[in-house]
PDB file of C-alpha atoms and ligand atoms in Angstrom:
ATOM      1  CA  MET A   1      15.447  -4.933  -3.602  1.00 58.00           C
ATOM      2  CA  HIS A   2      12.501  -2.899  -4.913  1.00 89.00           C
ATOM      3  CA  GLU A   3      10.882  -2.698  -1.330  1.00 94.00           C
ATOM      4  CA  LEU A   4      14.016  -1.116   0.008  1.00 96.00           C
ATOM      5  CA  SER A   5      13.781   1.996  -2.294  1.00 96.00           C
ATOM      6  CA  VAL A   6       9.992   2.089  -1.824  1.00 96.00           C
ATOM      7  CA  THR A   7      10.559   2.122   1.936  1.00 97.00           C
ATOM      8  CA  ARG A   8      13.220   4.798   1.614  1.00 97.00           C
ATOM      9  CA  ASN A   9      10.873   7.082  -0.218  1.00 97.00           C
ATOM     10  CA  ILE A  10       8.010   6.610   2.386  1.00 98.00           C
ATOM     11  CA  VAL A  11      10.478   7.403   5.263  1.00 98.00           C
ATOM     12  CA  ALA A  12      11.814  10.387   3.415  1.00 98.00           C
ATOM     13  CA  ILE A  13       8.230  11.753   2.608  1.00 98.00           C
ATOM     14  CA  VAL A  14       7.254  11.257   6.357  1.00 98.00           C
ATOM     15  CA  ALA A  15      10.538  12.783   7.664  1.00 98.00           C
ATOM     16  CA  GLU A  16      10.033  15.871   5.558  1.00 98.00           C
ATOM     17  CA  LYS A  17       6.530  16.451   6.820  1.00 97.00           C
ATOM     18  CA  ALA A  18       7.609  15.849  10.393  1.00 98.00           C
ATOM     19  CA  GLY A  19      10.366  18.218  10.328  1.00 97.00           C
ATOM     20  CA  THR A  20      12.058  18.012  13.712  1.00 96.00           C
ATOM     21  CA  ARG A  21       9.086  16.472  15.500  1.00 97.00           C
ATOM     22  CA  PRO A  22       9.330  12.805  16.447  1.00 98.00           C
ATOM     23  CA  VAL A  23       6.983  10.503  14.608  1.00 98.00           C
ATOM     24  CA  GLU A  24       5.008   8.014  16.601  1.00 98.00           C
ATOM     25  CA  ARG A  25       3.051   5.926  14.002  1.00 98.00           C
ATOM     26  CA  VAL A  26       2.798   5.478  10.246  1.00 98.00           C
ATOM     27  CA  ARG A  27      -0.064   4.072   8.461  1.00 98.00           C
ATOM     28  CA  LEU A  28       0.262   2.768   4.953  1.00 98.00           C
ATOM     29  CA  GLN A  29      -2.367   1.510   2.513  1.00 97.00           C
ATOM     30  CA  ILE A  30      -0.993  -1.271   0.238  1.00 96.00           C
ATOM     31  CA  GLY A  31      -2.982  -2.898  -2.417  1.00 96.00           C
ATOM     32  CA  ARG A  32      -2.823  -6.511  -3.077  1.00 94.00           C
ATOM     33  CA  LEU A  33      -2.147  -5.932  -6.678  1.00 94.00           C
ATOM     34  CA  SER A  34       0.730  -3.594  -6.059  1.00 94.00           C
ATOM     35  CA  GLY A  35       3.259  -6.244  -6.181  1.00 92.00           C
ATOM     36  CA  ILE A  36       4.770  -5.007  -2.973  1.00 94.00           C
ATOM     37  CA  GLU A  37       5.923  -7.577  -0.515  1.00 93.00           C
ATOM     38  CA  VAL A  38       4.539  -6.465   2.797  1.00 93.00           C
ATOM     39  CA  SER A  39       6.871  -8.377   5.063  1.00 94.00           C
ATOM     40  CA  ALA A  40       9.859  -6.829   3.243  1.00 95.00           C
ATOM     41  CA  ILE A  41       8.408  -3.278   3.697  1.00 96.00           C
ATOM     42  CA  GLN A  42       8.117  -3.993   7.425  1.00 95.00           C
ATOM     43  CA  PHE A  43      11.677  -5.281   7.524  1.00 95.00           C
ATOM     44  CA  CYS A  44      13.104  -2.386   5.429  1.00 97.00           C
ATOM     45  CA  TYR A  45      11.217   0.124   7.659  1.00 98.00           C
ATOM     46  CA  ASP A  46      13.080  -0.856  10.741  1.00 96.00           C
ATOM     47  CA  VAL A  47      16.401  -0.495   8.903  1.00 96.00           C
ATOM     48  CA  CYS A  48      15.485   2.814   7.166  1.00 97.00           C
ATOM     49  CA  ILE A  49      14.076   4.767  10.211  1.00 98.00           C
ATOM     50  CA  ALA A  50      17.266   4.283  12.285  1.00 97.00           C
ATOM     51  CA  GLY A  51      18.719   7.735  12.871  1.00 97.00           C
ATOM     52  CA  THR A  52      15.608   9.658  11.621  1.00 98.00           C
ATOM     53  CA  VAL A  53      12.730  11.259  13.374  1.00 98.00           C
ATOM     54  CA  LEU A  54      10.776   8.117  12.585  1.00 98.00           C
ATOM     55  CA  GLU A  55      13.165   6.015  14.788  1.00 97.00           C
ATOM     56  CA  GLY A  56      10.976   3.929  17.329  1.00 97.00           C
ATOM     57  CA  SER A  57       7.799   4.564  15.438  1.00 98.00           C
ATOM     58  CA  ARG A  58       5.263   1.911  14.627  1.00 97.00           C
ATOM     59  CA  LEU A  59       4.255   0.986  11.067  1.00 98.00           C
ATOM     60  CA  GLU A  60       0.716  -0.124  10.404  1.00 98.00           C
ATOM     61  CA  ILE A  61      -0.332  -1.639   7.139  1.00 97.00           C
ATOM     62  CA  GLU A  62      -3.815  -1.635   5.738  1.00 96.00           C
ATOM     63  CA  HIS A  63      -4.379  -4.004   2.929  1.00 95.00           C
ATOM     64  CA  VAL A  64      -6.602  -3.192  -0.022  1.00 96.00           C
ATOM     65  CA  ASP A  65      -8.226  -5.946  -1.866  1.00 96.00           C
ATOM     66  CA  GLY A  66      -8.086  -5.943  -5.548  1.00 96.00           C
ATOM     67  CA  ARG A  67     -11.228  -5.045  -7.435  1.00 96.00           C
ATOM     68  CA  ALA A  68     -12.159  -4.484 -11.028  1.00 95.00           C
ATOM     69  CA  ARG A  69     -14.957  -3.544 -13.202  1.00 95.00           C
ATOM     70  CA  CYS A  70     -15.909  -5.850 -16.135  1.00 93.00           C
ATOM     71  CA  LEU A  71     -15.900  -4.113 -19.465  1.00 90.00           C
ATOM     72  CA  GLY A  72     -18.439  -6.734 -20.741  1.00 90.00           C
ATOM     73  CA  CYS A  73     -21.147  -6.856 -18.109  1.00 92.00           C
ATOM     74  CA  ASP A  74     -20.177  -3.703 -16.028  1.00 92.00           C
ATOM     75  CA  LYS A  75     -20.121  -5.752 -12.825  1.00 93.00           C
ATOM     76  CA  ASP A  76     -17.698  -5.044 -10.009  1.00 94.00           C
ATOM     77  CA  VAL A  77     -15.715  -8.038  -9.161  1.00 92.00           C
ATOM     78  CA  MET A  78     -12.739  -9.179  -6.737  1.00 92.00           C
ATOM     79  CA  VAL A  79      -9.505  -9.922  -8.463  1.00 92.00           C
ATOM     80  CA  GLU A  80      -6.363 -11.638  -7.146  1.00 88.00           C
ATOM     81  CA  HIS A  81      -4.187 -11.137 -10.161  1.00 84.00           C
ATOM     82  CA  PHE A  82      -3.963  -8.816 -13.255  1.00 80.00           C
ATOM     83  CA  THR A  83      -4.710 -11.537 -15.743  1.00 82.00           C
ATOM     84  CA  ALA A  84      -8.200 -12.287 -14.044  1.00 84.00           C
ATOM     85  CA  ARG A  85     -11.269 -12.309 -16.279  1.00 84.00           C
ATOM     86  CA  CYS A  86     -14.909 -11.910 -15.323  1.00 89.00           C
ATOM     87  CA  PRO A  87     -16.836 -15.052 -14.853  1.00 85.00           C
ATOM     88  CA  CYS A  88     -19.541 -13.612 -16.997  1.00 88.00           C
ATOM     89  CA  GLU A  89     -20.501 -15.065 -20.429  1.00 78.00           C
ATOM     90  CA  GLN A  90     -18.455 -12.315 -22.298  1.00 78.00           C
ATOM     91  CA  GLN A  91     -15.191 -13.381 -20.442  1.00 75.00           C
ATOM     92  CA  ALA A  92     -14.351  -9.881 -20.931  1.00 79.00           C
ATOM     93  CA  ARG A  93     -11.368  -7.851 -19.647  1.00 83.00           C
ATOM     94  CA  LEU A  94     -11.498  -6.322 -16.378  1.00 90.00           C
ATOM     95  CA  GLN A  95     -10.494  -2.812 -15.653  1.00 92.00           C
ATOM     96  CA  ILE A  96      -8.636  -2.613 -12.167  1.00 93.00           C
ATOM     97  CA  THR A  97     -10.227  -0.060  -9.919  1.00 95.00           C
ATOM     98  CA  HIS A  98      -8.715  -0.928  -6.486  1.00 96.00           C
ATOM     99  CA  GLY A  99      -5.599  -2.874  -5.208  1.00 96.00           C
ATOM    100  CA  GLU A 100      -2.728  -1.101  -6.999  1.00 95.00           C
ATOM    101  CA  GLU A 101      -2.253   1.606  -4.379  1.00 95.00           C
ATOM    102  CA  LEU A 102       0.611   2.378  -2.113  1.00 96.00           C
ATOM    103  CA  LEU A 103      -0.275   5.305   0.095  1.00 96.00           C
ATOM    104  CA  ILE A 104       0.816   7.024   3.228  1.00 98.00           C
ATOM    105  CA  LYS A 105      -2.592   7.092   4.866  1.00 97.00           C
ATOM    106  CA  GLU A 106      -1.792   8.729   8.181  1.00 98.00           C
ATOM    107  CA  MET A 107       1.181   9.786  10.241  1.00 98.00           C
ATOM    108  CA  GLU A 108       1.038  10.594  13.981  1.00 98.00           C
ATOM    109  CA  ILE A 109       3.498  12.936  15.752  1.00 97.00           C
ATOM    110  CA  ARG A 110       4.528  11.898  19.227  1.00 93.00           C
ATOM    111  CA  ALA A 111       3.137  14.133  21.779  1.00 83.00           C
TER     112      ALA A 111
HETATM  113 ZN1   ZN B   1     -18.438  -9.575 -16.804  1.00 97.72          ZN
END
């Protein structure tokens, strides 16, 4: 499963930054075009944090909507999938600007 390796990476990065300090909360930013299954990330997280400084921490996920710029009319449009086209007359290709991200936005150390 793709999400398992993604989650392992996230946990490893956070654990490295935390060192020996226990982690309280991790906030991720996941784009709707990233292809990441959010419910799977949540499930894998609980598995991956066992026995690490992240054990017992809370995972928060912030969704980022897909947005793109039309190469024809230069408008900013919302997109739900990669093959989307601008509703303008040119039916031009869209350049994705938001929604592909997978970022560790914040991490909080337990006081
Ligand atoms: Zn357009």
